[in-house]
Short mmCIF file of C-alpha atoms in Angstrom, two decimals:
data_model
loop_
_atom_site.label_atom_id
_atom_site.label_comp_id
_atom_site.label_asym_id
_atom_site.label_seq_id
_atom_site.Cartn_x
_atom_site.Cartn_y
_atom_site.Cartn_z
CA MET A 1 -29.62 -5.86 -6.64
CA THR A 2 -29.51 -3.36 -9.62
CA ILE A 3 -26.45 -1.05 -10.03
CA PRO A 4 -27.06 2.57 -10.89
CA ASP A 5 -25.62 4.20 -13.95
CA LEU A 6 -22.57 6.17 -13.29
CA SER A 7 -20.37 8.86 -14.94
CA SER A 8 -16.91 7.91 -16.30
CA GLY A 9 -15.19 9.95 -13.09
CA GLN A 10 -17.25 8.11 -10.71
CA PHE A 11 -16.61 4.50 -12.31
CA GLN A 12 -12.52 5.25 -12.59
CA LEU A 13 -12.74 6.35 -8.96
CA VAL A 14 -14.09 3.14 -7.63
CA SER A 15 -11.61 0.85 -9.75
CA ASN A 16 -8.89 2.83 -8.89
CA MET A 17 -9.56 2.62 -5.33
CA LEU A 18 -9.89 -1.17 -5.70
CA SER A 19 -6.51 -0.95 -7.52
CA LEU A 20 -4.84 0.86 -4.48
CA SER A 21 -6.38 -1.67 -2.35
CA ILE A 22 -4.75 -4.71 -4.14
CA ALA A 23 -1.58 -2.85 -4.14
CA ALA A 24 -1.83 -1.98 -0.08
CA MET A 25 -2.69 -5.22 0.72
CA PHE A 26 -0.22 -7.05 -1.46
CA GLY A 27 2.49 -4.12 -0.63
CA SER A 28 1.60 -4.89 3.44
CA PHE A 29 2.07 -8.73 2.90
CA LEU A 30 5.19 -8.44 1.16
CA PHE A 31 6.43 -6.37 4.35
CA PHE A 32 4.80 -8.62 7.07
CA VAL A 33 6.40 -11.51 5.81
CA MET A 34 10.06 -10.24 5.73
CA SER A 35 10.03 -7.98 8.74
CA ARG A 36 8.85 -10.66 10.89
CA GLN A 37 12.21 -12.15 10.81
CA GLN A 38 13.46 -8.66 12.63
CA LEU A 39 11.24 -9.43 15.68
CA SER A 40 11.91 -12.09 18.50
CA ALA A 41 10.17 -15.43 17.91
CA LYS A 42 7.27 -14.90 20.72
CA TYR A 43 6.08 -11.99 18.17
CA ARG A 44 5.97 -13.62 14.99
CA PRO A 45 2.71 -15.25 15.17
CA ALA A 46 1.34 -12.10 15.43
CA MET A 47 3.08 -10.90 12.23
CA VAL A 48 2.08 -14.29 10.52
CA MET A 49 -1.49 -13.55 11.16
CA SER A 50 -1.01 -9.92 9.62
CA SER A 51 0.45 -11.68 6.71
CA LEU A 52 -2.49 -14.16 6.44
CA VAL A 53 -5.03 -10.81 6.98
CA VAL A 54 -3.74 -8.86 4.05
CA GLY A 55 -3.09 -11.67 1.89
CA ILE A 56 -6.53 -13.13 1.95
CA ALA A 57 -7.86 -9.56 1.63
CA GLY A 58 -5.34 -8.74 -1.49
CA TYR A 59 -6.99 -12.02 -3.09
CA HIS A 60 -10.58 -10.77 -2.36
CA TYR A 61 -9.77 -7.29 -3.71
CA TRP A 62 -8.49 -8.62 -6.75
CA ARG A 63 -11.99 -10.57 -7.18
CA ILE A 64 -13.76 -7.55 -6.37
CA TYR A 65 -12.03 -5.49 -9.16
CA ALA A 66 -12.59 -8.15 -11.78
CA SER A 67 -16.24 -8.08 -10.79
CA TRP A 68 -16.68 -4.52 -10.71
CA GLU A 69 -14.99 -4.40 -14.12
CA HIS A 70 -17.62 -6.99 -15.57
CA ALA A 71 -20.65 -5.36 -13.93
CA TYR A 72 -20.48 -2.09 -16.27
CA THR A 73 -20.39 -1.80 -19.75
CA LEU A 74 -18.86 1.92 -21.39
CA THR A 75 -21.34 3.27 -23.47
CA SER A 76 -20.52 5.71 -26.80
CA THR A 77 -21.74 8.59 -24.57
CA GLY A 78 -19.08 7.98 -22.07
CA THR A 79 -21.09 6.61 -19.21
CA TYR A 80 -20.75 3.40 -17.17
CA VAL A 81 -23.98 1.37 -17.59
CA ALA A 82 -25.05 -2.07 -15.97
CA SER A 83 -23.74 -5.28 -18.21
CA GLY A 84 -25.84 -7.64 -16.85
CA SER A 85 -23.21 -9.44 -14.90
CA PRO A 86 -23.88 -8.94 -11.14
CA PHE A 87 -21.25 -7.05 -8.89
CA ASN A 88 -20.67 -9.59 -6.45
CA ASP A 89 -20.17 -7.66 -3.07
CA ALA A 90 -20.34 -11.09 -1.09
CA TYR A 91 -16.63 -11.15 -1.53
CA ARG A 92 -16.22 -8.49 1.00
CA TYR A 93 -18.30 -10.72 3.72
CA VAL A 94 -16.34 -14.02 2.94
CA ASP A 95 -13.43 -11.85 3.20
CA TRP A 96 -14.35 -10.40 6.82
CA LEU A 97 -15.60 -13.97 7.80
CA LEU A 98 -11.79 -15.21 7.73
CA THR A 99 -10.05 -11.79 8.12
CA VAL A 100 -12.10 -10.49 11.07
CA PRO A 101 -10.97 -13.48 13.59
CA LEU A 102 -7.49 -13.36 12.33
CA LEU A 103 -7.67 -9.25 13.41
CA VAL A 104 -8.72 -9.93 16.70
CA ALA A 105 -6.30 -13.13 17.25
CA GLU A 106 -3.66 -10.86 16.28
CA LEU A 107 -4.13 -8.46 19.04
CA VAL A 108 -4.01 -11.45 21.40
CA ALA A 109 -0.84 -12.72 20.25
CA VAL A 110 1.27 -9.85 20.03
CA LEU A 111 0.49 -9.46 23.87
CA ALA A 112 2.14 -12.73 24.25
CA LEU A 113 0.03 -13.52 27.31
CA PRO A 114 0.63 -16.72 29.65
CA LYS A 115 -0.48 -19.61 27.81
CA VAL A 116 -3.62 -20.43 30.04
CA THR A 117 -4.85 -16.53 29.78
CA ARG A 118 -4.55 -16.53 25.98
CA ASN A 119 -6.01 -20.38 25.60
CA SER A 120 -9.14 -18.33 27.69
CA ILE A 121 -9.76 -15.31 25.55
CA MET A 122 -8.84 -15.92 22.02
CA PRO A 123 -11.19 -19.20 20.96
CA ARG A 124 -14.10 -16.83 22.44
CA LEU A 125 -12.95 -13.76 20.53
CA ILE A 126 -12.42 -15.61 17.27
CA ALA A 127 -15.61 -17.36 17.50
CA ALA A 128 -17.50 -13.99 18.39
CA SER A 129 -16.03 -11.93 15.66
CA ALA A 130 -17.13 -15.24 12.96
CA ALA A 131 -20.45 -14.87 14.41
CA MET A 132 -20.56 -11.19 14.00
CA VAL A 133 -19.68 -11.38 10.30
CA ALA A 134 -21.95 -14.27 9.53
CA LEU A 135 -25.35 -12.72 11.19
CA GLY A 136 -24.54 -9.78 9.53
CA TYR A 137 -24.80 -11.54 6.18
CA PRO A 138 -28.29 -12.23 5.63
CA GLY A 139 -29.54 -8.70 6.51
CA GLU A 140 -26.93 -7.32 3.82
CA VAL A 141 -28.53 -8.95 0.97
CA SER A 142 -32.23 -8.59 2.07
CA GLY A 143 -34.33 -5.79 0.51
CA GLU A 144 -36.67 -5.74 3.39
CA ALA A 145 -35.82 -3.19 6.10
CA GLY A 146 -37.25 -5.47 8.81
CA VAL A 147 -35.02 -8.51 7.68
CA ARG A 148 -32.05 -5.94 7.59
CA VAL A 149 -32.85 -4.85 10.92
CA GLY A 150 -33.48 -8.43 12.68
CA TRP A 151 -29.94 -9.66 11.45
CA ALA A 152 -28.17 -6.18 12.55
CA VAL A 153 -29.19 -6.47 16.29
CA ALA A 154 -28.02 -10.42 16.17
CA SER A 155 -24.73 -9.52 14.69
CA THR A 156 -24.53 -6.72 17.18
CA ILE A 157 -24.62 -9.10 20.30
CA PRO A 158 -21.17 -10.57 19.32
CA PHE A 159 -19.67 -7.28 18.44
CA ILE A 160 -20.57 -5.69 22.12
CA TYR A 161 -19.01 -9.14 23.58
CA ILE A 162 -15.91 -8.53 21.60
CA LEU A 163 -15.81 -4.83 22.95
CA TYR A 164 -16.15 -6.34 26.52
CA VAL A 165 -13.48 -8.84 26.10
CA LEU A 166 -11.04 -6.44 24.28
CA TRP A 167 -11.64 -3.36 26.65
CA GLY A 168 -12.04 -5.41 29.77
CA GLU A 169 -10.28 -8.65 30.38
CA LEU A 170 -7.86 -7.91 27.53
CA SER A 171 -6.75 -4.67 28.97
CA LYS A 172 -6.44 -6.19 32.55
CA ALA A 173 -4.11 -8.69 30.83
CA ALA A 174 -2.03 -6.18 29.24
CA ALA A 175 -1.83 -3.73 32.30
CA LYS A 176 1.77 -5.04 32.84
CA ASN A 177 3.60 -3.46 29.93
CA ASP A 178 5.35 -0.39 29.81
CA ALA A 179 3.91 3.00 29.27
CA GLY A 180 4.98 3.28 25.81
CA THR A 181 3.21 -0.05 24.88
CA GLN A 182 0.43 0.79 26.99
CA VAL A 183 -0.55 3.62 24.38
CA LEU A 184 0.24 1.69 21.54
CA LEU A 185 -2.11 -1.09 22.80
CA ARG A 186 -4.86 1.77 23.40
CA ASN A 187 -4.49 3.29 19.98
CA THR A 188 -4.66 0.32 18.33
CA LYS A 189 -7.86 -0.80 20.08
CA LEU A 190 -9.10 2.76 19.07
CA LEU A 191 -8.26 2.16 15.58
CA LEU A 192 -10.15 -1.20 15.41
CA LEU A 193 -13.14 0.58 16.89
CA GLY A 194 -13.13 3.51 14.45
CA THR A 195 -12.42 1.49 11.32
CA TRP A 196 -15.25 -1.30 12.39
CA GLY A 197 -17.57 1.64 13.19
CA PHE A 198 -17.97 2.62 9.61
CA TYR A 199 -19.50 -1.07 8.68
CA PRO A 200 -22.47 -0.43 10.56
CA ILE A 201 -23.28 2.96 8.80
CA ALA A 202 -22.67 1.59 5.46
CA TYR A 203 -24.78 -1.36 6.44
CA ALA A 204 -27.63 1.02 7.72
CA MET A 205 -27.41 3.30 4.30
CA PRO A 206 -30.21 1.46 2.57
CA LEU A 207 -32.37 2.01 5.60
CA LEU A 208 -32.28 5.36 5.98
CA GLY A 209 -33.29 5.89 1.93
CA ILE A 210 -29.90 6.72 0.99
CA GLY A 211 -29.16 4.99 -2.65
CA GLY A 212 -27.99 5.97 -6.28
CA ALA A 213 -24.87 6.06 -8.09
CA GLY A 214 -23.32 8.72 -5.50
CA ALA A 215 -24.19 6.34 -2.46
CA LEU A 216 -22.69 3.16 -4.32
CA VAL A 217 -19.41 5.27 -4.94
CA ALA A 218 -19.25 6.60 -1.29
CA LEU A 219 -19.89 2.86 -0.05
CA GLN A 220 -17.08 1.18 -2.05
CA VAL A 221 -14.82 4.18 -1.60
CA GLY A 222 -15.59 4.01 2.03
CA TYR A 223 -15.21 0.14 2.39
CA THR A 224 -11.96 0.45 0.58
CA ILE A 225 -10.51 3.02 2.91
CA ALA A 226 -11.76 1.19 6.06
CA ASP A 227 -10.50 -1.95 4.80
CA ILE A 228 -6.74 -0.29 4.10
CA THR A 229 -6.98 1.10 7.62
CA ALA A 230 -8.19 -1.70 9.81
CA LYS A 231 -5.86 -4.46 8.13
CA CYS A 232 -2.57 -2.43 6.81
CA GLY A 233 -2.47 0.29 9.41
CA TYR A 234 -3.59 -1.89 11.92
CA GLY A 235 -0.81 -4.47 11.30
CA PHE A 236 1.64 -1.60 11.05
CA MET A 237 0.54 -0.78 14.87
CA ILE A 238 0.69 -4.67 15.88
CA CYS A 239 4.69 -4.71 14.37
CA ALA A 240 5.26 -1.17 16.32
CA ILE A 241 3.66 -2.97 19.52
CA ALA A 242 6.01 -6.00 19.07
CA ARG A 243 9.14 -3.39 18.54
CA SER A 244 8.13 -1.66 21.82
CA LYS A 245 7.58 -4.60 23.79
CA MET A 246 11.01 -5.96 22.47
CA ALA A 247 12.52 -2.45 23.68
CA ALA A 248 10.86 -2.62 26.69
CA GLU A 249 12.48 -6.15 27.45
CA GLY A 250 16.25 -4.89 26.56
CA VAL A 251 16.29 -7.25 23.04
CA THR A 252 17.40 -5.02 20.01
CA VAL A 253 16.92 -6.25 16.38
CA ASP A 254 20.86 -6.49 16.27
CA GLU A 255 21.62 -9.03 18.82
CA ASP A 256 18.42 -10.54 17.95
CA ALA A 257 19.08 -11.57 14.14
CA SER A 258 21.93 -12.60 14.79
CA VAL A 259 20.47 -15.80 16.87
CA LEU A 260 17.61 -16.00 14.58
CA ALA A 261 17.40 -16.99 10.99
CA MET B 1 -8.98 12.18 -22.23
CA THR B 2 -8.72 11.58 -26.28
CA ILE B 3 -6.12 9.58 -27.38
CA PRO B 4 -4.55 10.31 -30.54
CA ASP B 5 -3.86 7.53 -33.29
CA LEU B 6 -0.60 5.89 -33.36
CA SER B 7 1.70 4.20 -36.26
CA SER B 8 2.22 0.44 -35.50
CA GLY B 9 5.77 1.44 -34.47
CA GLN B 10 4.75 4.13 -31.86
CA PHE B 11 2.25 1.55 -30.38
CA GLN B 12 4.65 -1.12 -29.94
CA LEU B 13 7.33 1.15 -28.59
CA VAL B 14 5.09 2.24 -25.49
CA SER B 15 3.90 -1.56 -24.97
CA ASN B 16 7.46 -3.03 -25.13
CA MET B 17 9.02 0.00 -23.05
CA LEU B 18 6.16 -1.17 -20.43
CA SER B 19 6.74 -4.76 -20.70
CA LEU B 20 10.67 -3.92 -20.18
CA SER B 21 9.58 -2.06 -16.99
CA ILE B 22 7.61 -5.09 -15.50
CA ALA B 23 10.50 -7.20 -16.13
CA ALA B 24 12.92 -4.76 -14.55
CA MET B 25 10.48 -4.20 -11.51
CA PHE B 26 9.59 -7.88 -10.83
CA GLY B 27 13.47 -8.52 -11.54
CA SER B 28 14.54 -6.13 -8.91
CA PHE B 29 12.11 -7.35 -6.70
CA LEU B 30 13.55 -10.54 -6.59
CA PHE B 31 17.05 -9.38 -6.25
CA PHE B 32 16.36 -7.29 -3.22
CA VAL B 33 14.35 -10.11 -1.43
CA MET B 34 17.19 -12.09 -1.96
CA SER B 35 19.74 -10.43 -1.30
CA ARG B 36 18.68 -8.70 1.77
CA GLN B 37 20.07 -11.58 3.97
CA GLN B 38 23.56 -10.54 2.75
CA LEU B 39 23.44 -7.61 5.04
CA SER B 40 23.55 -6.81 8.50
CA ALA B 41 20.04 -6.99 10.13
CA LYS B 42 20.24 -3.01 10.51
CA TYR B 43 20.40 -2.32 6.73
CA ARG B 44 17.93 -5.17 5.95
CA PRO B 45 14.65 -2.56 6.56
CA ALA B 46 16.00 -0.85 3.73
CA MET B 47 16.23 -3.61 1.45
CA VAL B 48 12.69 -4.71 2.64
CA MET B 49 11.22 -1.09 1.72
CA SER B 50 13.10 -1.60 -1.92
CA SER B 51 11.29 -4.59 -2.35
CA LEU B 52 8.18 -3.03 -1.68
CA VAL B 53 8.52 -0.26 -4.27
CA VAL B 54 9.74 -2.52 -7.22
CA GLY B 55 6.96 -4.72 -6.33
CA ILE B 56 4.00 -2.30 -6.19
CA ALA B 57 5.71 -0.64 -9.28
CA GLY B 58 5.09 -3.79 -11.09
CA TYR B 59 1.95 -4.60 -9.95
CA HIS B 60 0.89 -1.38 -11.68
CA TYR B 61 2.82 -1.80 -14.60
CA TRP B 62 0.88 -4.56 -15.09
CA ARG B 63 -2.10 -2.93 -15.00
CA ILE B 64 -1.22 -0.16 -17.44
CA TYR B 65 0.24 -2.59 -19.71
CA ALA B 66 -3.08 -3.89 -19.81
CA SER B 67 -4.97 -0.71 -20.10
CA TRP B 68 -2.54 0.45 -22.89
CA GLU B 69 -3.62 -2.72 -25.14
CA HIS B 70 -7.28 -2.37 -24.22
CA ALA B 71 -7.42 1.35 -25.25
CA TYR B 72 -6.15 0.99 -28.89
CA THR B 73 -7.67 -1.39 -31.55
CA LEU B 74 -5.34 -2.24 -34.80
CA THR B 75 -6.77 -1.03 -38.15
CA SER B 76 -6.76 -2.78 -41.13
CA THR B 77 -4.57 -0.24 -42.47
CA GLY B 78 -1.74 -1.07 -39.87
CA THR B 79 -2.76 2.07 -37.71
CA TYR B 80 -3.77 1.46 -33.87
CA VAL B 81 -6.72 3.92 -33.29
CA ALA B 82 -8.68 4.61 -29.65
CA SER B 83 -11.22 1.50 -28.99
CA GLY B 84 -13.22 3.78 -26.76
CA SER B 85 -11.98 1.80 -23.31
CA PRO B 86 -10.00 4.72 -21.36
CA PHE B 87 -6.08 4.47 -20.79
CA ASN B 88 -6.26 5.23 -17.36
CA ASP B 89 -2.86 7.22 -16.26
CA ALA B 90 -4.19 6.89 -12.56
CA TYR B 91 -2.40 3.80 -12.00
CA ARG B 92 1.09 5.82 -12.01
CA TYR B 93 -0.50 8.49 -9.60
CA VAL B 94 -1.85 5.61 -7.29
CA ASP B 95 1.68 3.95 -7.40
CA TRP B 96 3.62 7.18 -6.78
CA LEU B 97 1.34 7.79 -3.49
CA LEU B 98 2.66 4.41 -2.24
CA THR B 99 6.03 4.10 -3.50
CA VAL B 100 7.53 7.55 -3.30
CA PRO B 101 6.84 8.10 0.63
CA LEU B 102 8.83 4.46 0.65
CA LEU B 103 11.73 5.68 -1.49
CA VAL B 104 12.69 8.42 0.93
CA ALA B 105 11.91 6.12 4.05
CA GLU B 106 14.44 3.91 2.06
CA LEU B 107 17.46 6.10 2.39
CA VAL B 108 16.63 7.33 5.87
CA ALA B 109 16.26 3.65 6.50
CA VAL B 110 19.57 2.90 5.29
CA LEU B 111 21.71 5.40 6.72
CA ALA B 112 20.58 3.53 10.25
CA LEU B 113 20.67 6.49 12.12
CA PRO B 114 19.66 6.77 16.15
CA LYS B 115 16.17 6.20 16.83
CA VAL B 116 15.39 9.86 17.87
CA THR B 117 17.03 11.11 14.90
CA ARG B 118 15.08 8.63 12.45
CA ASN B 119 11.42 8.99 14.36
CA SER B 120 11.94 13.01 13.72
CA ILE B 121 13.18 12.99 9.99
CA MET B 122 11.52 9.99 8.34
CA PRO B 123 7.44 10.70 9.37
CA ARG B 124 7.93 14.15 7.92
CA LEU B 125 9.44 12.98 4.85
CA ILE B 126 6.86 10.17 4.45
CA ALA B 127 3.81 13.28 4.94
CA ALA B 128 5.55 15.34 2.60
CA SER B 129 5.92 13.03 -0.22
CA ALA B 130 2.56 11.66 0.05
CA ALA B 131 1.18 15.30 0.21
CA MET B 132 3.62 16.33 -3.15
CA VAL B 133 2.21 13.31 -5.09
CA ALA B 134 -1.77 13.93 -3.93
CA LEU B 135 -1.54 17.60 -4.64
CA GLY B 136 -0.32 16.80 -8.35
CA TYR B 137 -3.35 14.56 -9.21
CA PRO B 138 -5.92 17.25 -9.58
CA GLY B 139 -3.81 19.43 -11.84
CA GLU B 140 -2.96 16.38 -13.79
CA VAL B 141 -6.55 15.25 -14.93
CA SER B 142 -7.17 18.88 -15.45
CA GLY B 143 -7.45 20.24 -18.73
CA GLU B 144 -7.60 23.92 -17.95
CA ALA B 145 -4.22 25.54 -17.61
CA GLY B 146 -4.81 27.70 -14.62
CA VAL B 147 -5.84 24.76 -12.64
CA ARG B 148 -2.97 22.75 -13.80
CA VAL B 149 -0.39 25.52 -12.82
CA GLY B 150 -2.26 25.99 -9.15
CA TRP B 151 -1.87 22.60 -8.18
CA ALA B 152 1.40 22.37 -9.81
CA VAL B 153 2.70 25.46 -7.38
CA ALA B 154 0.95 23.46 -4.55
CA SER B 155 2.71 20.10 -5.04
CA THR B 156 6.25 22.21 -5.43
CA ILE B 157 5.83 23.54 -1.89
CA PRO B 158 6.34 19.97 -0.19
CA PHE B 159 8.73 19.08 -2.75
CA ILE B 160 11.06 21.83 -1.57
CA TYR B 161 10.28 20.69 1.73
CA ILE B 162 11.98 17.35 0.98
CA LEU B 163 14.89 18.66 -0.76
CA TYR B 164 15.52 21.02 2.43
CA VAL B 165 15.36 17.84 4.57
CA LEU B 166 17.53 15.69 2.38
CA TRP B 167 20.13 18.21 1.96
CA GLY B 168 20.12 19.61 5.15
CA GLU B 169 19.22 17.68 8.02
CA LEU B 170 19.85 14.01 6.81
CA SER B 171 23.07 15.48 5.26
CA LYS B 172 24.00 16.57 8.65
CA ALA B 173 22.79 13.37 10.20
CA ALA B 174 24.83 11.41 7.50
CA ALA B 175 28.13 13.26 7.82
CA LYS B 176 29.64 10.87 10.27
CA ASN B 177 30.01 8.11 7.43
CA ASP B 178 33.49 7.32 5.75
CA ALA B 179 34.57 8.89 2.74
CA GLY B 180 33.41 6.06 0.00
CA THR B 181 29.76 6.03 1.80
CA GLN B 182 29.63 9.53 1.52
CA VAL B 183 30.18 9.80 -2.08
CA LEU B 184 27.44 6.99 -2.71
CA LEU B 185 24.84 9.06 -0.47
CA ARG B 186 25.61 11.88 -2.70
CA ASN B 187 25.19 10.10 -6.10
CA THR B 188 21.63 8.79 -4.79
CA LYS B 189 20.42 11.97 -3.53
CA LEU B 190 21.47 13.34 -7.22
CA LEU B 191 19.85 10.25 -8.84
CA LEU B 192 16.53 10.99 -7.01
CA LEU B 193 17.01 14.74 -7.84
CA GLY B 194 17.48 13.89 -11.52
CA THR B 195 14.67 11.26 -11.87
CA TRP B 196 12.56 13.50 -10.18
CA GLY B 197 13.14 16.24 -12.30
CA PHE B 198 11.46 14.58 -14.95
CA TYR B 199 7.79 14.33 -13.78
CA PRO B 200 7.51 18.15 -13.63
CA ILE B 201 8.45 18.22 -17.47
CA ALA B 202 5.95 15.80 -18.39
CA TYR B 203 3.45 17.40 -16.16
CA ALA B 204 3.96 21.02 -17.94
CA MET B 205 3.80 19.52 -21.68
CA PRO B 206 0.26 20.26 -22.40
CA LEU B 207 0.87 23.50 -20.81
CA LEU B 208 3.08 24.41 -23.38
CA GLY B 209 0.88 23.20 -26.26
CA ILE B 210 2.91 19.79 -26.76
CA GLY B 211 0.51 17.27 -27.53
CA GLY B 212 -0.44 14.58 -30.17
CA ALA B 213 0.99 11.28 -30.74
CA GLY B 214 4.77 12.10 -30.48
CA ALA B 215 3.92 13.38 -27.29
CA LEU B 216 2.03 10.67 -25.85
CA VAL B 217 4.79 8.30 -26.96
CA ALA B 218 7.66 10.51 -25.71
CA LEU B 219 5.97 10.96 -22.37
CA GLN B 220 4.89 7.03 -21.67
CA VAL B 221 8.59 6.41 -22.65
CA GLY B 222 10.09 8.94 -20.51
CA TYR B 223 7.93 8.24 -17.54
CA THR B 224 8.66 4.72 -17.55
CA ILE B 225 12.44 5.40 -18.11
CA ALA B 226 12.32 7.50 -15.23
CA ASP B 227 10.61 5.09 -12.96
CA ILE B 228 13.30 2.23 -13.71
CA THR B 229 15.74 4.42 -12.70
CA ALA B 230 14.20 6.15 -9.28
CA LYS B 231 13.01 2.43 -8.30
CA CYS B 232 15.16 -0.04 -9.79
CA GLY B 233 18.40 1.93 -9.93
CA TYR B 234 18.03 3.85 -6.57
CA GLY B 235 17.35 0.16 -4.87
CA PHE B 236 20.81 -1.00 -6.15
CA MET B 237 22.24 2.19 -4.92
CA ILE B 238 20.87 1.93 -1.45
CA CYS B 239 22.04 -1.60 -1.65
CA ALA B 240 25.85 -0.45 -2.18
CA ILE B 241 25.43 2.07 0.34
CA ALA B 242 24.31 -0.68 2.94
CA ARG B 243 27.69 -2.86 1.60
CA SER B 244 29.89 -0.07 1.79
CA LYS B 245 28.92 0.75 5.31
CA MET B 246 29.06 -2.53 6.53
CA ALA B 247 32.57 -2.59 4.66
CA ALA B 248 33.60 0.41 7.04
CA GLU B 249 32.26 -0.96 9.93
CA GLY B 250 34.55 -4.10 9.18
CA VAL B 251 31.50 -6.36 8.55
CA THR B 252 32.18 -8.92 5.60
CA VAL B 253 29.20 -10.28 3.84
CA ASP B 254 30.73 -13.67 4.09
CA GLU B 255 31.48 -13.49 7.99
CA ASP B 256 28.27 -11.89 8.39
CA ALA B 257 26.07 -14.58 6.25
CA SER B 258 27.83 -17.60 8.09
CA VAL B 259 25.88 -16.52 11.52
CA LEU B 260 22.79 -15.18 9.65
CA ALA B 261 20.30 -17.42 7.41
#
């Protein structure tokens, strides 16, 4: 993939967004690690998964930042031009391959469903979300429109299956919660759908003939905002669900902490 | 932005201050992480937020230090001249965008207010402080006086709102505390006001025609001292408030720690 020349402002905008993401991911990591002890034991696995998601993503953003800095050279006129070193966007796919299954597992975990239900739903969601990411990649790296569309269709099948499980089976299993928790659950699923909706749009951009410096910058900034929302924001929602469920169960943080670690 | 030539002493002074800040931020981070377990459960969220603030700031000072070192080249005459690589001050704004909302949230959290009051005050303070930082940035990067003043005014509106909430609603909600805690709370608010007061002065310097090597060094040293005070010093004040409240509640650290981890 050849990368277009960028103005100083365009290059810095992407650099700063990538750095913001590193800070947001590792900041959220610290929060999830430390505040899992404020939750009842049964909600802690969800917080552990949230920690893994943002920890892994923080690592990948560190790599993406370094790859971005190496891919460009500042010229004496103040323009940034390709250095010849490739900008490795595959870090994003490797990241998603690990974090997307964890994100859906997180939602199942925070519901603290009966073991039988959980053991039925969780493996199917994990397999489907890993398949969704893996099937998207061959299309992402192909310059040929036909190949791109083919893999996009293949990747959409597990995506639709995930939506079916989340809105169908999982919603049914979660229906026993109090009204406040149900609102949080619905918002979390909408957050997930809304942020995940950005990725296919980015994927389709080359097919629509959108390219050049502006498109590259928009894509990197868009991916970064979507990732921060879908990982950090989503993790905070999961934490709020756990607290809401604890409140409904009559467990306060105080009472709980005295018997926990 | 062109950066002025610096003497060896000027360059080293800024380098050393940035390094001091990295040490102070990460040192405070370790302290807040470890000592949160000496506090009752209800005061721990405030310590978690303190940890996040100094952890995120430590990361950004690490980046600022690297950017500073790359922005200058040592000449054979012992002077430091611009290397051509930009000195990226945007890291400061990205840092403030994440940490300033956390700083105000920290103060609300340590008060351990009833959930209804907290849920009313906290989102407004977080939104106002993020808006304050975001509205300041377009002015900061503009060389034009009119643009700079316009954004400064826009940024001042949420700042005044924050002061109003802190001195009005929050003080009322905090009035139930014992005399010792009230003094600490007042001092913390004054610390916040005093350190935050430095940033608009720095922002106004180009408008007043103050520039050159001396101004650049004064600005970087000033920002660094203000950040260490407003983040590390402030975090220690928050910790003191939590201990003072625990003492007033008759909970000693020792008794408490024996049942906690």
